[in-house]
Coordinates of C-alpha atoms and ligand atoms in Angstrom, one line a residue:
Chain A
X1 CA -52.3 -61.5 42.5
X2 CA -49.0 -61.9 40.9
X3 CA -48.5 -65.3 41.7
X4 CA -50.9 -65.0 37.4
X5 CA -48.1 -62.8 36.6
X6 CA -45.2 -65.2 37.0
X7 CA -46.7 -68.7 36.5
X8 CA -47.8 -67.1 33.2
X9 CA -44.0 -66.2 32.7
X10 CA -42.7 -69.7 33.6
X11 CA -45.1 -71.1 30.7
X12 CA -44.7 -68.7 28.6
X13 CA -41.2 -69.4 28.9
X14 CA -41.9 -73.1 28.1
X15 CA -43.6 -72.8 25.2
X16 CA -41.0 -71.1 23.6
X17 CA -38.0 -73.5 25.1
X18 CA -40.6 -75.8 23.6
X19 CA -40.8 -74.7 19.4
X20 CA -37.0 -73.8 20.2
X21 CA -36.3 -77.9 21.1
X22 CA -39.6 -79.1 19.2
X23 CA -40.7 -80.3 21.7
X24 CA -43.9 -82.1 21.1
X25 CA -44.6 -83.3 24.9
X26 CA -42.8 -81.7 28.0
X27 CA -42.9 -84.3 31.1
X28 CA -41.7 -82.1 33.1
X29 CA -41.4 -78.7 34.6
X30 CA -38.6 -77.7 37.6
X31 CA -39.4 -74.2 39.0
X32 CA -37.1 -73.1 42.0
X33 CA -38.7 -70.5 43.9
X34 CA -36.6 -68.1 46.0
X35 CA -37.8 -67.8 49.9
X36 CA -37.8 -64.0 49.4
X37 CA -40.0 -64.1 46.3
X38 CA -43.0 -64.9 49.1
X39 CA -45.2 -66.7 46.9
X40 CA -48.4 -68.5 47.6
X41 CA -47.7 -72.0 46.4
X42 CA -51.2 -72.8 46.5
X43 CA -52.3 -70.0 44.4
X44 CA -49.1 -70.1 42.1
X45 CA -50.2 -74.0 41.6
X46 CA -53.6 -72.7 40.4
X47 CA -52.2 -70.1 38.6
X48 CA -49.9 -72.8 37.0
X49 CA -53.2 -74.8 35.9
X50 CA -55.3 -71.9 34.5
X51 CA -52.1 -70.3 32.6
X52 CA -51.4 -74.3 31.1
X53 CA -55.4 -75.0 30.0
X54 CA -55.3 -73.6 26.7
X55 CA -51.8 -75.6 25.8
X56 CA -54.1 -78.9 26.2
X57 CA -51.4 -80.7 23.9
X58 CA -48.6 -80.1 24.6
X59 CA -48.3 -79.8 28.6
X60 CA -51.3 -82.3 29.3
X61 CA -49.3 -84.3 30.7
X62 CA -46.2 -82.0 32.4
X63 CA -45.8 -82.8 36.1
X64 CA -44.2 -79.0 37.8
X65 CA -42.1 -79.8 40.6
X66 CA -41.4 -76.3 42.9
X67 CA -38.4 -76.1 44.4
X68 CA -38.0 -73.7 47.6
X69 CA -34.8 -72.5 47.7
X70 CA -34.4 -70.0 51.2
X71 CA -33.0 -66.9 51.6
X72 CA -29.9 -65.5 53.4
X73 CA -28.7 -62.1 54.0
X74 CA -25.4 -60.8 54.1
X75 CA -24.3 -57.6 55.7
X76 CA -21.8 -56.1 53.9
X77 CA -20.4 -54.0 56.7
X78 CA -20.0 -56.9 59.5
X79 CA -20.4 -59.9 57.5
X80 CA -22.8 -61.4 59.3
X81 CA -25.1 -63.7 57.9
X82 CA -29.0 -64.5 58.9
X83 CA -32.2 -65.9 57.8
X84 CA -34.9 -64.0 55.8
X85 CA -37.5 -66.4 57.6
X86 CA -36.5 -64.9 60.8
X87 CA -36.2 -61.3 60.2
X88 CA -39.6 -61.0 58.5
X89 CA -41.4 -62.1 61.0
X90 CA -40.8 -58.8 62.5
X91 CA -42.5 -57.1 60.0
X92 CA -46.2 -55.5 59.3
X93 CA -48.7 -56.4 57.5
X94 CA -48.1 -53.7 54.5
X95 CA -44.4 -54.0 55.5
X96 CA -44.6 -58.0 54.2
X97 CA -47.1 -57.0 51.5
X98 CA -44.0 -54.9 50.0
X99 CA -42.2 -57.7 49.8
X100 CA -44.6 -59.4 47.8
X101 CA -44.5 -57.3 45.2
X102 CA -41.0 -56.3 45.2
X103 CA -38.7 -58.3 47.0
X104 CA -36.1 -56.0 46.9
X105 CA -38.0 -53.8 49.1
X106 CA -36.3 -55.9 51.9
X107 CA -33.5 -53.5 51.7
X108 CA -36.0 -50.6 52.9
X109 CA -37.4 -52.6 55.6
X110 CA -34.7 -54.7 57.5
X111 CA -31.8 -54.2 58.6
X112 CA -28.4 -56.3 60.1
X113 CA -29.3 -57.7 63.1
X114 CA -26.2 -57.4 64.3
X115 CA -25.2 -53.8 63.5
X116 CA -28.5 -52.7 62.3
X117 CA -26.7 -51.8 58.8
X118 CA -29.3 -51.3 55.6
X119 CA -26.2 -52.7 53.4
X120 CA -26.5 -56.2 53.3
X121 CA -26.4 -58.8 50.7
X122 CA -28.9 -61.5 49.5
X123 CA -26.5 -64.1 48.9
X124 CA -29.7 -67.0 47.7
X125 CA -33.3 -66.8 47.9
X126 CA -34.0 -64.2 45.6
X127 CA -35.7 -63.7 42.3
X128 CA -37.9 -67.2 40.0
X129 CA -35.8 -69.2 37.2
X130 CA -36.8 -73.0 35.4
X131 CA -34.0 -74.9 36.3
X132 CA -35.3 -77.6 33.6
X133 CA -38.0 -78.5 30.9
X134 CA -37.9 -81.8 29.5
X135 CA -40.1 -83.5 27.0
X136 CA -40.0 -85.7 24.2
X137 CA -39.0 -84.2 20.4
Chain B
X1 CA -33.4 -69.6 33.1
X2 CA -35.4 -66.4 34.2
X3 CA -39.1 -66.9 33.1
X4 CA -39.4 -63.0 34.3
X5 CA -37.2 -61.6 31.7
X6 CA -39.0 -63.8 29.1
X7 CA -42.8 -62.8 29.1
X8 CA -41.4 -58.8 29.3
X9 CA -42.6 -58.3 26.0
X10 CA -45.4 -59.9 26.3
X11 CA -46.4 -57.4 29.5
X12 CA -45.1 -54.7 26.3
X13 CA -46.9 -56.1 23.8
X14 CA -50.2 -53.4 23.4
X15 CA -48.3 -50.5 24.5
X16 CA -47.3 -48.9 21.0
X17 CA -44.0 -46.5 21.9
X18 CA -42.1 -46.8 24.6
X19 CA -39.9 -43.7 25.5
X20 CA -37.3 -43.9 27.8
X21 CA -36.0 -40.2 29.0
X22 CA -32.6 -40.6 30.5
X23 CA -30.1 -38.2 31.5
X24 CA -26.2 -38.3 32.6
X25 CA -26.8 -36.3 36.3
X26 CA -28.7 -36.1 38.7
X27 CA -30.7 -32.8 39.2
X28 CA -31.0 -31.8 35.5
X29 CA -34.8 -31.9 35.4
X30 CA -35.2 -35.6 34.2
X31 CA -38.0 -36.6 36.5
X32 CA -39.7 -32.7 35.1
X33 CA -39.5 -33.6 31.5
X34 CA -40.7 -37.2 31.5
X35 CA -43.5 -36.4 34.3
X36 CA -44.7 -33.3 32.0
X37 CA -44.3 -35.0 29.4
X38 CA -47.0 -38.1 30.6
X39 CA -48.6 -35.3 31.5
X40 CA -48.6 -33.3 28.2
X41 CA -49.6 -36.7 25.8
X42 CA -52.3 -37.5 28.4
X43 CA -54.1 -33.9 27.9
X44 CA -53.5 -34.8 24.1
X45 CA -56.0 -37.5 24.5
X46 CA -52.9 -40.1 24.1
X47 CA -53.5 -43.4 26.5
X48 CA -50.4 -43.3 28.6
X49 CA -48.3 -44.3 31.2
X50 CA -45.2 -43.4 33.6
X51 CA -43.2 -45.9 34.8
X52 CA -40.4 -43.8 37.6
X53 CA -37.4 -46.6 37.4
X54 CA -35.4 -43.9 39.3
X55 CA -35.4 -46.2 42.4
X56 CA -32.4 -43.9 44.1
X57 CA -34.5 -40.5 44.1
X58 CA -38.2 -41.2 42.9
X59 CA -40.0 -38.1 42.2
X60 CA -42.0 -38.1 39.4
X61 CA -45.2 -38.5 42.7
X62 CA -43.5 -35.3 44.3
X63 CA -44.3 -33.4 40.4
X64 CA -47.5 -35.1 39.7
X65 CA -48.8 -34.6 43.1
X66 CA -49.4 -37.5 43.4
X67 CA -50.0 -38.2 47.4
X68 CA -52.4 -41.2 47.8
X69 CA -50.2 -43.9 46.7
X70 CA -51.1 -47.2 47.3
X71 CA -51.1 -50.5 46.4
X72 CA -51.7 -51.2 43.1
X73 CA -54.9 -53.0 42.6
X74 CA -53.6 -57.3 42.1
X75 CA -55.6 -58.7 39.0
X76 CA -52.9 -61.5 37.3
X77 CA -50.5 -59.3 38.0
X78 CA -50.2 -55.8 39.1
X79 CA -52.5 -52.7 37.6
X80 CA -50.7 -49.7 38.2
X81 CA -53.1 -47.1 39.6
X82 CA -54.7 -43.9 37.5
X83 CA -54.2 -40.4 38.1
X84 CA -54.8 -37.3 35.8
X85 CA -55.4 -40.3 33.3
X86 CA -52.0 -41.6 33.6
X87 CA -51.5 -44.8 34.4
X88 CA -48.3 -44.5 37.0
X89 CA -46.3 -46.5 38.7
X90 CA -43.2 -46.1 41.0
X91 CA -41.3 -47.9 43.7
X92 CA -42.4 -45.0 46.2
X93 CA -45.7 -47.4 45.9
X94 CA -43.9 -49.7 48.0
X95 CA -41.0 -48.4 49.6
X96 CA -43.2 -45.0 50.8
X97 CA -40.7 -42.3 51.9
X98 CA -38.6 -44.7 53.3
X99 CA -34.9 -45.2 51.7
X100 CA -34.6 -47.8 49.3
X101 CA -30.5 -48.6 49.9
X102 CA -30.4 -50.9 46.8
X103 CA -27.4 -51.9 45.1
X104 CA -26.8 -52.5 41.2
X105 CA -28.0 -56.4 41.6
X106 CA -31.0 -55.4 43.7
X107 CA -32.1 -51.9 41.6
X108 CA -31.9 -55.0 38.2
X109 CA -34.2 -57.5 39.7
X110 CA -36.7 -55.2 41.7
X111 CA -36.8 -53.4 37.7
X112 CA -36.9 -57.1 36.4
X113 CA -39.6 -58.0 38.3
X114 CA -42.0 -54.8 37.9
X115 CA -41.4 -55.4 34.2
X116 CA -42.7 -59.1 34.7
X117 CA -45.8 -58.5 36.9
X118 CA -47.7 -55.2 35.8
X119 CA -50.4 -55.4 33.5
X120 CA -50.3 -52.0 31.6
X121 CA -52.7 -52.9 29.0
X122 CA -52.9 -51.0 26.4
X123 CA -51.1 -47.8 26.0
X124 CA -50.2 -45.3 23.6
X125 CA -47.6 -44.2 25.4
X126 CA -45.4 -45.5 28.3
X127 CA -42.8 -42.7 29.6
X128 CA -39.8 -44.1 31.6
X129 CA -37.6 -42.2 33.9
X130 CA -35.0 -43.4 34.1
X131 CA -32.0 -43.7 36.8
X132 CA -29.5 -41.1 36.4
X133 CA -25.9 -42.2 34.3
X134 CA -25.4 -45.6 32.4
X135 CA -25.3 -47.9 35.7
X136 CA -25.9 -51.6 36.0
X137 CA -30.5 -50.5 36.1
X138 CA -29.7 -48.3 32.4
X139 CA -28.3 -51.2 31.1
X140 CA -30.6 -53.4 32.0
X141 CA -33.7 -51.7 30.7
X142 CA -31.8 -51.2 27.1
X143 CA -31.2 -54.9 27.0
X144 CA -34.5 -56.1 28.5
X145 CA -36.5 -53.5 26.7
X146 CA -35.3 -53.4 23.1
X147 CA -37.8 -50.8 21.6
X148 CA -37.4 -48.1 24.2
X149 CA -36.8 -45.1 22.2
X150 CA -34.4 -42.7 24.6
X151 CA -35.0 -39.1 24.7
X152 CA -31.6 -37.6 26.5
X153 CA -31.7 -34.6 28.9
X154 CA -28.6 -32.0 29.6
X155 CA -28.1 -28.7 30.9
X156 CA -25.5 -25.9 29.7
X157 CA -23.0 -26.8 32.0
X158 CA -20.0 -28.1 30.8
X159 CA -20.3 -31.3 33.8
X160 CA -23.7 -32.3 32.1
X161 CA -22.4 -32.1 28.6
X162 CA -19.6 -34.3 29.1
X163 CA -21.7 -37.3 30.8
X164 CA -24.3 -36.7 28.4
X165 CA -21.6 -37.1 25.6
X166 CA -20.6 -40.2 27.3
X167 CA -24.2 -41.4 27.3
X168 CA -24.9 -41.0 23.9
X169 CA -21.5 -42.8 23.1
X170 CA -22.7 -46.0 25.1
X171 CA -26.4 -45.6 23.5
X172 CA -25.4 -45.1 19.9
X173 CA -22.6 -48.1 20.7
X174 CA -25.6 -50.9 21.9
X175 CA -27.8 -49.4 18.9
X176 CA -30.2 -47.8 21.1
X177 CA -32.9 -45.4 19.5
X178 CA -32.4 -42.3 20.2
X179 CA -34.7 -39.7 19.8
X180 CA -33.0 -36.8 20.3
X181 CA -31.4 -35.2 23.0
X182 CA -33.4 -32.1 25.2
X183 CA -31.4 -28.9 26.6
X184 CA -32.7 -28.1 30.2
X185 CA -32.7 -24.8 32.1
X186 CA -31.2 -22.5 29.6
X187 CA -30.9 -19.1 31.8
X188 CA -33.2 -16.9 29.7
X189 CA -30.6 -13.2 31.4
X190 CA -27.9 -15.2 29.5
X191 CA -29.2 -16.2 25.9
X192 CA -31.6 -13.7 24.6
X193 CA -35.4 -14.9 24.1
X194 CA -35.1 -16.6 20.6
X195 CA -34.7 -20.2 20.0
X196 CA -32.0 -19.5 17.0
X197 CA -29.4 -17.8 20.0
X198 CA -27.3 -15.9 18.4
X199 CA -23.6 -15.2 19.3
X200 CA -23.2 -12.2 21.7
X201 CA -20.5 -10.5 23.3
X202 CA -21.3 -8.8 26.3
X203 CA -19.0 -5.9 27.2
X204 CA -15.3 -7.2 27.6
X205 CA -16.8 -11.1 28.8
X206 CA -16.5 -14.1 27.3
X207 CA -18.8 -15.8 24.4
X208 CA -21.9 -17.5 25.1
X209 CA -21.2 -20.4 22.9
X210 CA -23.0 -23.2 25.0
X211 CA -26.4 -23.0 23.7
X212 CA -24.9 -23.8 20.3
X213 CA -22.3 -25.9 21.2
X214 CA -24.8 -28.1 23.1
X215 CA -26.4 -28.2 19.9
X216 CA -23.4 -28.5 17.4
X217 CA -21.9 -31.3 19.6
X218 CA -25.0 -33.3 19.5
X219 CA -25.5 -32.8 15.7
X220 CA -22.0 -33.9 15.6
X221 CA -22.9 -37.5 16.8
X222 CA -25.8 -37.3 14.4
X223 CA -28.2 -37.4 16.8
X224 CA -31.8 -35.2 16.5
X225 CA -31.5 -31.8 18.9
X226 CA -35.3 -31.7 19.8
X227 CA -34.8 -28.2 21.6
X228 CA -34.3 -26.0 24.3
X229 CA -36.1 -25.2 27.6
X230 CA -35.6 -21.9 29.7
X231 CA -34.8 -22.2 33.4
X232 CA -38.3 -21.5 34.8
X233 CA -38.5 -19.7 38.0
X234 CA -42.1 -20.4 38.7
X235 CA -41.9 -24.6 38.0
X236 CA -40.4 -25.2 41.7
X237 CA -43.6 -23.2 43.0
X238 CA -45.5 -25.6 40.3
X239 CA -44.1 -28.7 41.6
X240 CA -47.5 -31.1 42.9
X241 CA -50.1 -29.5 40.9
X242 CA -51.1 -30.1 37.6
X243 CA -53.1 -27.8 36.5
X244 CA -49.9 -25.1 37.8
X245 CA -47.4 -27.1 36.1
X246 CA -49.2 -27.6 32.8
X247 CA -49.2 -23.8 32.4
X248 CA -45.4 -23.6 33.1
X249 CA -43.0 -22.3 30.3
X250 CA -41.5 -25.0 31.2
X251 CA -44.8 -27.1 30.4
X252 CA -45.2 -25.1 27.3
X253 CA -42.0 -25.5 26.1
X254 CA -42.3 -29.3 26.2
X255 CA -45.5 -29.4 24.4
X256 CA -43.5 -27.1 21.5
X257 CA -40.5 -30.4 21.6
X258 CA -43.6 -33.0 21.9
X259 CA -45.6 -31.8 18.5
X260 CA -42.0 -31.6 16.6
X261 CA -41.7 -35.1 18.0
X262 CA -44.8 -36.3 16.9
X263 CA -44.4 -35.1 13.9
X264 CA -41.3 -37.0 12.9
X265 CA -42.6 -39.9 14.7
X266 CA -45.9 -41.0 14.4
X267 CA -47.5 -43.3 16.7
X268 CA -47.6 -46.1 13.9
Ligands
ZN1 ZN1 -24.0 -55.7 60.5

């Protein structure tokens, strides 16, 4: 499960921030995950708990909010915009699995539904990032 | 804040040396050098990983004859499969034989993603087959993996040297550690059978100064010239067969270069 690696990334980053900012206790972490990341939130939450475990003092009362951002794709050729969640329905299990590992393989398996071009951009819904970290000094 | 970038150092902390094999242009044997370098180091008994980041033309798997690529195992991230003792990861495991029409930003994202989630474990060497040229992906890798040391490949072609000079200039400006330059695909019929090429005139034809001039041009940058590899007509036939590959004169020349590198820069 590579959710673990990403959960670990979130906590590693939080620890760095806490150290730089001199935070003694973290109260809230807001994480945004793009839909294209095809993260299993349940597994991600489970992994977060496991990764947080050794950081009892700092993260004991930390609430982690996970927000999902829907993925929108836009064709470079005909400018058509479409939703990832509609496009992904037609993919095979292996193709979905590829997306789970590297969301950019969307370019390998998806095409513009209007003109069939593989040249489209991901205008939103890609990646994982930390929106905010709150805590006390 | 992108947490993926923050965790990359941690993912690579048990990797002793990261060697990026780069070249200004495509088709100069960059992937051949990267794959064979991984094979040589592995045969020497080192723990080696090979990471093909040339997403637009992944070819390490073809050179090493890796056909049964499958999804990597998942265990707290992804764990590269091992072939001939080399831990191997390429976009080919995810895209199979389909083309990956990725623009710069997508390549950057995919590179960051893979670096953040791959568990290489403990390695003596991680060899990176770099994308050609100095585009987004190259700049990202330089920015993100500060420890990566570069080996730059060129051929005697004037076009290749010109682009390589630009790459070298950029690497120097970015203060990237450069192990040195390898000149690949020298023509034996033009250059005598000696690494110490002597200038010659054949009939009334022009001077063959190419080999020396590359060495000189590289030295003018204060960058080590690691050696030359002659064009090996048997190389093509060895593609996909590691035993054959290892016995080509290409691999033998590269092995001498590797020994030289290891002598000058031993693994800490
Ligand atoms: Zn279109």
